């Protein structure tokens, strides 16, 4: 029986097996009620009602047990529906999220305000540092979440890591730069070129350093900065400079005088939401984690 038929069954018993009265109370026909009973007993090959002269007069032993179980199921079903429509418990607490400034600007301008407005009883602290620094802050338990780049450089048995965005690093340079003529630039093309990049607090710096060593090239790093805006404008205003940054970051800067070129065998730019593994998370930690993953369709 489904929940509707269970209600019919319990109603028959509660109305002292009077099918006429039961059908009136349930707003269904008496023949339909009788057919429901007969079909159930035939399908299950069991008798739940006692009969006398063709009329239902009581419950069999099996019927008694089924009646008690049916009442429990209906009670639980009603509680389930009540809980479904019950206002959610207000979640309060403090939460700290470390996000690199570049990623904050590119991926979170809508997400963070929405998160704060939708959770007025939660006190948010947004920590803006490079991903390399935020990794240490997470390990020191100074922040609850860190937005990092994969690979995070932290053992997977230490953190939960969820990829929320994927792209790649690209080269941004003046249209007058000699490499601007190429549609795709190889790592070898960067040998001895003047490069400006993020400073050592950013994971991109360390990813680039590893790539230069892996490809046996030695660009001239003439300047390091924590400001991607400075990097873009410096490369744009000097035809002898170039910078390497995530592909989606340059959309607002590109003009006919400032162009983007993809790299052959590029460095992936995989953004991850990370938290330290632990046996139990607070309700506010779980709520914010779920909300962020939902925003990024993870």
mmCIF file with all atom_site columns, N, CA and C in Angstrom, residues 111-162:
data_model
loop_
_atom_site.group_PDB
_atom_site.id
_atom_site.type_symbol
_atom_site.label_atom_id
_atom_site.label_alt_id
_atom_site.label_comp_id
_atom_site.label_asym_id
_atom_site.label_entity_id
_atom_site.label_seq_id
_atom_site.pdbx_PDB_ins_code
_atom_site.Cartn_x
_atom_site.Cartn_y
_atom_site.Cartn_z
_atom_site.occupancy
_atom_site.B_iso_or_equiv
_atom_site.pdbx_formal_charge
_atom_site.auth_seq_id
_atom_site.auth_comp_id
_atom_site.auth_asym_id
_atom_site.auth_atom_id
_atom_site.pdbx_PDB_model_num
ATOM 1   N N  . UNK A 1 111 ? 29.551 36.265 -5.878 1.00 0.00 ? 111 UNK A N  1
ATOM 2   C CA . UNK A 1 111 ? 29.366 35.188 -4.901 1.00 0.00 ? 111 UNK A CA 1
ATOM 3   C C  . UNK A 1 111 ? 29.449 35.692 -3.467 1.00 0.00 ? 111 UNK A C  1
ATOM 4   N N  . UNK A 1 112 ? 30.495 36.465 -3.150 1.00 0.00 ? 112 UNK A N  1
ATOM 5   C CA . UNK A 1 112 ? 30.698 36.902 -1.762 1.00 0.00 ? 112 UNK A CA 1
ATOM 6   C C  . UNK A 1 112 ? 29.581 37.826 -1.279 1.00 0.00 ? 112 UNK A C  1
ATOM 7   N N  . UNK A 1 113 ? 29.199 38.872 -2.035 1.00 0.00 ? 113 UNK A N  1
ATOM 8   C CA . UNK A 1 113 ? 28.078 39.703 -1.563 1.00 0.00 ? 113 UNK A CA 1
ATOM 9   C C  . UNK A 1 113 ? 26.793 38.899 -1.368 1.00 0.00 ? 113 UNK A C  1
ATOM 10  N N  . UNK A 1 114 ? 26.513 37.985 -2.290 1.00 0.00 ? 114 UNK A N  1
ATOM 11  C CA . UNK A 1 114 ? 25.312 37.152 -2.170 1.00 0.00 ? 114 UNK A CA 1
ATOM 12  C C  . UNK A 1 114 ? 25.371 36.287 -0.920 1.00 0.00 ? 114 UNK A C  1
ATOM 13  N N  . UNK A 1 115 ? 26.548 35.722 -0.652 1.00 0.00 ? 115 UNK A N  1
ATOM 14  C CA . UNK A 1 115 ? 26.730 34.866 0.521  1.00 0.00 ? 115 UNK A CA 1
ATOM 15  C C  . UNK A 1 115 ? 26.475 35.649 1.806  1.00 0.00 ? 115 UNK A C  1
ATOM 16  N N  . UNK A 1 116 ? 27.000 36.860 1.868  1.00 0.00 ? 116 UNK A N  1
ATOM 17  C CA . UNK A 1 116 ? 26.845 37.690 3.066  1.00 0.00 ? 116 UNK A CA 1
ATOM 18  C C  . UNK A 1 116 ? 25.396 38.144 3.243  1.00 0.00 ? 116 UNK A C  1
ATOM 19  N N  . UNK A 1 117 ? 24.769 38.574 2.151  1.00 0.00 ? 117 UNK A N  1
ATOM 20  C CA . UNK A 1 117 ? 23.385 39.052 2.231  1.00 0.00 ? 117 UNK A CA 1
ATOM 21  C C  . UNK A 1 117 ? 22.413 37.930 2.588  1.00 0.00 ? 117 UNK A C  1
ATOM 22  N N  . UNK A 1 118 ? 22.690 36.724 2.117  1.00 0.00 ? 118 UNK A N  1
ATOM 23  C CA . UNK A 1 118 ? 21.805 35.589 2.396  1.00 0.00 ? 118 UNK A CA 1
ATOM 24  C C  . UNK A 1 118 ? 21.997 35.007 3.795  1.00 0.00 ? 118 UNK A C  1
ATOM 25  N N  . UNK A 1 119 ? 23.067 35.425 4.463  1.00 0.00 ? 119 UNK A N  1
ATOM 26  C CA . UNK A 1 119 ? 23.366 34.878 5.794  1.00 0.00 ? 119 UNK A CA 1
ATOM 27  C C  . UNK A 1 119 ? 23.677 36.008 6.775  1.00 0.00 ? 119 UNK A C  1
ATOM 28  N N  . UNK A 1 120 ? 22.681 36.831 7.099  1.00 0.00 ? 120 UNK A N  1
ATOM 29  C CA . UNK A 1 120 ? 22.924 38.008 7.945  1.00 0.00 ? 120 UNK A CA 1
ATOM 30  C C  . UNK A 1 120 ? 23.341 37.680 9.375  1.00 0.00 ? 120 UNK A C  1
ATOM 31  N N  . UNK A 1 121 ? 23.103 36.444 9.822  1.00 0.00 ? 121 UNK A N  1
ATOM 32  C CA . UNK A 1 121 ? 23.461 36.080 11.197 1.00 0.00 ? 121 UNK A CA 1
ATOM 33  C C  . UNK A 1 121 ? 24.854 35.456 11.294 1.00 0.00 ? 121 UNK A C  1
ATOM 34  N N  . UNK A 1 122 ? 25.554 35.406 10.160 1.00 0.00 ? 122 UNK A N  1
ATOM 35  C CA . UNK A 1 122 ? 26.916 34.867 10.159 1.00 0.00 ? 122 UNK A CA 1
ATOM 36  C C  . UNK A 1 122 ? 27.899 36.014 9.971  1.00 0.00 ? 122 UNK A C  1
ATOM 37  N N  . UNK A 1 123 ? 28.933 36.044 10.779 1.00 0.00 ? 123 UNK A N  1
ATOM 38  C CA . UNK A 1 123 ? 29.963 37.075 10.687 1.00 0.00 ? 123 UNK A CA 1
ATOM 39  C C  . UNK A 1 123 ? 31.084 36.567 9.782  1.00 0.00 ? 123 UNK A C  1
ATOM 40  N N  . UNK A 1 124 ? 31.260 37.214 8.636  1.00 0.00 ? 124 UNK A N  1
ATOM 41  C CA . UNK A 1 124 ? 32.249 36.784 7.653  1.00 0.00 ? 124 UNK A CA 1
ATOM 42  C C  . UNK A 1 124 ? 33.541 37.583 7.776  1.00 0.00 ? 124 UNK A C  1
ATOM 43  N N  . UNK A 1 125 ? 34.650 36.895 7.609  1.00 0.00 ? 125 UNK A N  1
ATOM 44  C CA . UNK A 1 125 ? 35.957 37.543 7.515  1.00 0.00 ? 125 UNK A CA 1
ATOM 45  C C  . UNK A 1 125 ? 36.613 37.053 6.230  1.00 0.00 ? 125 UNK A C  1
ATOM 46  N N  . UNK A 1 126 ? 36.822 37.969 5.284  1.00 0.00 ? 126 UNK A N  1
ATOM 47  C CA . UNK A 1 126 ? 37.452 37.624 4.011  1.00 0.00 ? 126 UNK A CA 1
ATOM 48  C C  . UNK A 1 126 ? 38.912 38.058 4.076  1.00 0.00 ? 126 UNK A C  1
ATOM 49  N N  . UNK A 1 127 ? 39.805 37.099 4.010  1.00 0.00 ? 127 UNK A N  1
ATOM 50  C CA . UNK A 1 127 ? 41.242 37.360 4.116  1.00 0.00 ? 127 UNK A CA 1
ATOM 51  C C  . UNK A 1 127 ? 41.845 37.359 2.714  1.00 0.00 ? 127 UNK A C  1
ATOM 52  N N  . UNK A 1 128 ? 42.402 38.501 2.306  1.00 0.00 ? 128 UNK A N  1
ATOM 53  C CA . UNK A 1 128 ? 42.988 38.632 0.968  1.00 0.00 ? 128 UNK A CA 1
ATOM 54  C C  . UNK A 1 128 ? 44.508 38.519 1.044  1.00 0.00 ? 128 UNK A C  1
ATOM 55  N N  . UNK A 1 129 ? 45.016 37.405 0.573  1.00 0.00 ? 129 UNK A N  1
ATOM 56  C CA . UNK A 1 129 ? 46.459 37.174 0.476  1.00 0.00 ? 129 UNK A CA 1
ATOM 57  C C  . UNK A 1 129 ? 46.713 36.281 -0.726 1.00 0.00 ? 129 UNK A C  1
ATOM 58  N N  . UNK A 1 130 ? 47.978 36.157 -1.094 1.00 0.00 ? 130 UNK A N  1
ATOM 59  C CA . UNK A 1 130 ? 48.328 35.229 -2.151 1.00 0.00 ? 130 UNK A CA 1
ATOM 60  C C  . UNK A 1 130 ? 48.049 33.802 -1.725 1.00 0.00 ? 130 UNK A C  1
ATOM 61  N N  . UNK A 1 131 ? 47.809 32.931 -2.702 1.00 0.00 ? 131 UNK A N  1
ATOM 62  C CA . UNK A 1 131 ? 47.456 31.542 -2.391 1.00 0.00 ? 131 UNK A CA 1
ATOM 63  C C  . UNK A 1 131 ? 48.564 30.831 -1.624 1.00 0.00 ? 131 UNK A C  1
ATOM 64  N N  . UNK A 1 132 ? 49.802 31.187 -1.906 1.00 0.00 ? 132 UNK A N  1
ATOM 65  C CA . UNK A 1 132 ? 50.922 30.550 -1.205 1.00 0.00 ? 132 UNK A CA 1
ATOM 66  C C  . UNK A 1 132 ? 50.865 30.874 0.288  1.00 0.00 ? 132 UNK A C  1
ATOM 67  N N  . UNK A 1 133 ? 50.542 32.126 0.621  1.00 0.00 ? 133 UNK A N  1
ATOM 68  C CA . UNK A 1 133 ? 50.415 32.525 2.026  1.00 0.00 ? 133 UNK A CA 1
ATOM 69  C C  . UNK A 1 133 ? 49.173 31.922 2.667  1.00 0.00 ? 133 UNK A C  1
ATOM 70  N N  . UNK A 1 134 ? 48.084 31.865 1.900  1.00 0.00 ? 134 UNK A N  1
ATOM 71  C CA . UNK A 1 134 ? 46.835 31.325 2.445  1.00 0.00 ? 134 UNK A CA 1
ATOM 72  C C  . UNK A 1 134 ? 46.952 29.840 2.766  1.00 0.00 ? 134 UNK A C  1
ATOM 73  N N  . UNK A 1 135 ? 47.778 29.153 2.023  1.00 0.00 ? 135 UNK A N  1
ATOM 74  C CA . UNK A 1 135 ? 48.004 27.737 2.322  1.00 0.00 ? 135 UNK A CA 1
ATOM 75  C C  . UNK A 1 135 ? 48.541 27.578 3.742  1.00 0.00 ? 135 UNK A C  1
ATOM 76  N N  . UNK A 1 136 ? 49.485 28.422 4.102  1.00 0.00 ? 136 UNK A N  1
ATOM 77  C CA . UNK A 1 136 ? 50.049 28.367 5.455  1.00 0.00 ? 136 UNK A CA 1
ATOM 78  C C  . UNK A 1 136 ? 49.026 28.789 6.504  1.00 0.00 ? 136 UNK A C  1
ATOM 79  N N  . UNK A 1 137 ? 48.217 29.794 6.180  1.00 0.00 ? 137 UNK A N  1
ATOM 80  C CA . UNK A 1 137 ? 47.178 30.242 7.115  1.00 0.00 ? 137 UNK A CA 1
ATOM 81  C C  . UNK A 1 137 ? 46.173 29.125 7.398  1.00 0.00 ? 137 UNK A C  1
ATOM 82  N N  . UNK A 1 138 ? 45.859 28.353 6.360  1.00 0.00 ? 138 UNK A N  1
ATOM 83  C CA . UNK A 1 138 ? 44.934 27.236 6.542  1.00 0.00 ? 138 UNK A CA 1
ATOM 84  C C  . UNK A 1 138 ? 45.556 26.161 7.428  1.00 0.00 ? 138 UNK A C  1
ATOM 85  N N  . UNK A 1 139 ? 46.811 25.833 7.172  1.00 0.00 ? 139 UNK A N  1
ATOM 86  C CA . UNK A 1 139 ? 47.490 24.799 7.956  1.00 0.00 ? 139 UNK A CA 1
ATOM 87  C C  . UNK A 1 139 ? 47.645 25.213 9.422  1.00 0.00 ? 139 UNK A C  1
ATOM 88  N N  . UNK A 1 140 ? 47.778 26.517 9.651  1.00 0.00 ? 140 UNK A N  1
ATOM 89  C CA . UNK A 1 140 ? 47.900 27.031 11.019 1.00 0.00 ? 140 UNK A CA 1
ATOM 90  C C  . UNK A 1 140 ? 46.536 27.211 11.689 1.00 0.00 ? 140 UNK A C  1
ATOM 91  N N  . UNK A 1 141 ? 45.470 26.885 10.951 1.00 0.00 ? 141 UNK A N  1
ATOM 92  C CA . UNK A 1 141 ? 44.092 26.989 11.452 1.00 0.00 ? 141 UNK A CA 1
ATOM 93  C C  . UNK A 1 141 ? 43.687 28.432 11.745 1.00 0.00 ? 141 UNK A C  1
ATOM 94  N N  . UNK A 1 142 ? 44.302 29.365 11.020 1.00 0.00 ? 142 UNK A N  1
ATOM 95  C CA . UNK A 1 142 ? 43.943 30.777 11.178 1.00 0.00 ? 142 UNK A CA 1
ATOM 96  C C  . UNK A 1 142 ? 42.721 31.149 10.346 1.00 0.00 ? 142 UNK A C  1
ATOM 97  N N  . UNK A 1 143 ? 42.379 30.308 9.363  1.00 0.00 ? 143 UNK A N  1
ATOM 98  C CA . UNK A 1 143 ? 41.191 30.529 8.536  1.00 0.00 ? 143 UNK A CA 1
ATOM 99  C C  . UNK A 1 143 ? 40.450 29.200 8.394  1.00 0.00 ? 143 UNK A C  1
ATOM 100 N N  . UNK A 1 144 ? 39.145 29.298 8.126  1.00 0.00 ? 144 UNK A N  1
ATOM 101 C CA . UNK A 1 144 ? 38.321 28.091 7.986  1.00 0.00 ? 144 UNK A CA 1
ATOM 102 C C  . UNK A 1 144 ? 38.409 27.496 6.585  1.00 0.00 ? 144 UNK A C  1
ATOM 103 N N  . UNK A 1 145 ? 38.457 28.369 5.584  1.00 0.00 ? 145 UNK A N  1
ATOM 104 C CA . UNK A 1 145 ? 38.541 27.935 4.190  1.00 0.00 ? 145 UNK A CA 1
ATOM 105 C C  . UNK A 1 145 ? 39.640 28.722 3.488  1.00 0.00 ? 145 UNK A C  1
ATOM 106 N N  . UNK A 1 146 ? 40.255 28.087 2.508  1.00 0.00 ? 146 UNK A N  1
ATOM 107 C CA . UNK A 1 146 ? 41.226 28.783 1.669  1.00 0.00 ? 146 UNK A CA 1
ATOM 108 C C  . UNK A 1 146 ? 40.935 28.443 0.215  1.00 0.00 ? 146 UNK A C  1
ATOM 109 N N  . UNK A 1 147 ? 40.919 29.458 -0.623 1.00 0.00 ? 147 UNK A N  1
ATOM 110 C CA . UNK A 1 147 ? 40.805 29.246 -2.061 1.00 0.00 ? 147 UNK A CA 1
ATOM 111 C C  . UNK A 1 147 ? 42.227 29.194 -2.605 1.00 0.00 ? 147 UNK A C  1
ATOM 112 N N  . UNK A 1 148 ? 42.620 28.034 -3.109 1.00 0.00 ? 148 UNK A N  1
ATOM 113 C CA . UNK A 1 148 ? 43.999 27.800 -3.528 1.00 0.00 ? 148 UNK A CA 1
ATOM 114 C C  . UNK A 1 148 ? 44.044 27.361 -4.982 1.00 0.00 ? 148 UNK A C  1
ATOM 115 N N  . UNK A 1 149 ? 45.257 27.090 -5.453 1.00 0.00 ? 149 UNK A N  1
ATOM 116 C CA . UNK A 1 149 ? 45.450 26.562 -6.796 1.00 0.00 ? 149 UNK A CA 1
ATOM 117 C C  . UNK A 1 149 ? 45.942 25.129 -6.704 1.00 0.00 ? 149 UNK A C  1
ATOM 118 N N  . UNK A 1 150 ? 45.417 24.295 -7.581 1.00 0.00 ? 150 UNK A N  1
ATOM 119 C CA . UNK A 1 150 ? 45.856 22.895 -7.619 1.00 0.00 ? 150 UNK A CA 1
ATOM 120 C C  . UNK A 1 150 ? 47.131 22.775 -8.456 1.00 0.00 ? 150 UNK A C  1
ATOM 121 N N  . UNK A 1 151 ? 48.107 21.980 -8.031 1.00 0.00 ? 151 UNK A N  1
ATOM 122 C CA . UNK A 1 151 ? 48.159 21.237 -6.769 1.00 0.00 ? 151 UNK A CA 1
ATOM 123 C C  . UNK A 1 151 ? 48.443 22.168 -5.591 1.00 0.00 ? 151 UNK A C  1
ATOM 124 N N  . UNK A 1 152 ? 47.761 21.937 -4.500 1.00 0.00 ? 152 UNK A N  1
ATOM 125 C CA . UNK A 1 152 ? 47.840 22.839 -3.355 1.00 0.00 ? 152 UNK A CA 1
ATOM 126 C C  . UNK A 1 152 ? 49.135 22.701 -2.573 1.00 0.00 ? 152 UNK A C  1
ATOM 127 N N  . UNK A 1 153 ? 49.835 21.587 -2.755 1.00 0.00 ? 153 UNK A N  1
ATOM 128 C CA . UNK A 1 153 ? 51.060 21.364 -1.991 1.00 0.00 ? 153 UNK A CA 1
ATOM 129 C C  . UNK A 1 153 ? 50.780 20.899 -0.578 1.00 0.00 ? 153 UNK A C  1
ATOM 130 N N  . UNK A 1 154 ? 49.575 20.360 -0.361 1.00 0.00 ? 154 UNK A N  1
ATOM 131 C CA . UNK A 1 154 ? 49.178 19.836 0.945  1.00 0.00 ? 154 UNK A CA 1
ATOM 132 C C  . UNK A 1 154 ? 48.707 18.401 0.731  1.00 0.00 ? 154 UNK A C  1
ATOM 133 N N  . UNK A 1 155 ? 49.144 17.448 1.541  1.00 0.00 ? 155 UNK A N  1
ATOM 134 C CA . UNK A 1 155 ? 48.689 16.062 1.385  1.00 0.00 ? 155 UNK A CA 1
ATOM 135 C C  . UNK A 1 155 ? 47.166 15.961 1.414  1.00 0.00 ? 155 UNK A C  1
ATOM 136 N N  . UNK A 1 156 ? 46.621 15.097 0.565  1.00 0.00 ? 156 UNK A N  1
ATOM 137 C CA . UNK A 1 156 ? 45.171 14.965 0.462  1.00 0.00 ? 156 UNK A CA 1
ATOM 138 C C  . UNK A 1 156 ? 44.527 14.360 1.708  1.00 0.00 ? 156 UNK A C  1
ATOM 139 N N  . UNK A 1 157 ? 45.339 13.747 2.562  1.00 0.00 ? 157 UNK A N  1
ATOM 140 C CA . UNK A 1 157 ? 44.774 13.243 3.815  1.00 0.00 ? 157 UNK A CA 1
ATOM 141 C C  . UNK A 1 157 ? 44.683 14.335 4.878  1.00 0.00 ? 157 UNK A C  1
ATOM 142 N N  . UNK A 1 158 ? 45.133 15.537 4.519  1.00 0.00 ? 158 UNK A N  1
ATOM 143 C CA . UNK A 1 158 ? 45.091 16.674 5.447  1.00 0.00 ? 158 UNK A CA 1
ATOM 144 C C  . UNK A 1 158 ? 43.934 17.614 5.122  1.00 0.00 ? 158 UNK A C  1
ATOM 145 N N  . UNK A 1 159 ? 43.594 17.741 3.842  1.00 0.00 ? 159 UNK A N  1
ATOM 146 C CA . UNK A 1 159 ? 42.552 18.692 3.438  1.00 0.00 ? 159 UNK A CA 1
ATOM 147 C C  . UNK A 1 159 ? 41.471 18.030 2.592  1.00 0.00 ? 159 UNK A C  1
ATOM 148 N N  . UNK A 1 160 ? 40.297 18.641 2.631  1.00 0.00 ? 160 UNK A N  1
ATOM 149 C CA . UNK A 1 160 ? 39.251 18.395 1.635  1.00 0.00 ? 160 UNK A CA 1
ATOM 150 C C  . UNK A 1 160 ? 39.432 19.454 0.561  1.00 0.00 ? 160 UNK A C  1
ATOM 151 N N  . UNK A 1 161 ? 39.481 19.039 -0.689 1.00 0.00 ? 161 UNK A N  1
ATOM 152 C CA . UNK A 1 161 ? 39.720 19.967 -1.789 1.00 0.00 ? 161 UNK A CA 1
ATOM 153 C C  . UNK A 1 161 ? 38.640 19.790 -2.852 1.00 0.00 ? 161 UNK A C  1
ATOM 154 N N  . UNK A 1 162 ? 38.002 20.907 -3.252 1.00 0.00 ? 162 UNK A N  1
ATOM 155 C CA . UNK A 1 162 ? 36.943 20.877 -4.258 1.00 0.00 ? 162 UNK A CA 1
ATOM 156 C C  . UNK A 1 162 ? 37.312 21.838 -5.392 1.00 0.00 ? 162 UNK A C  1
#
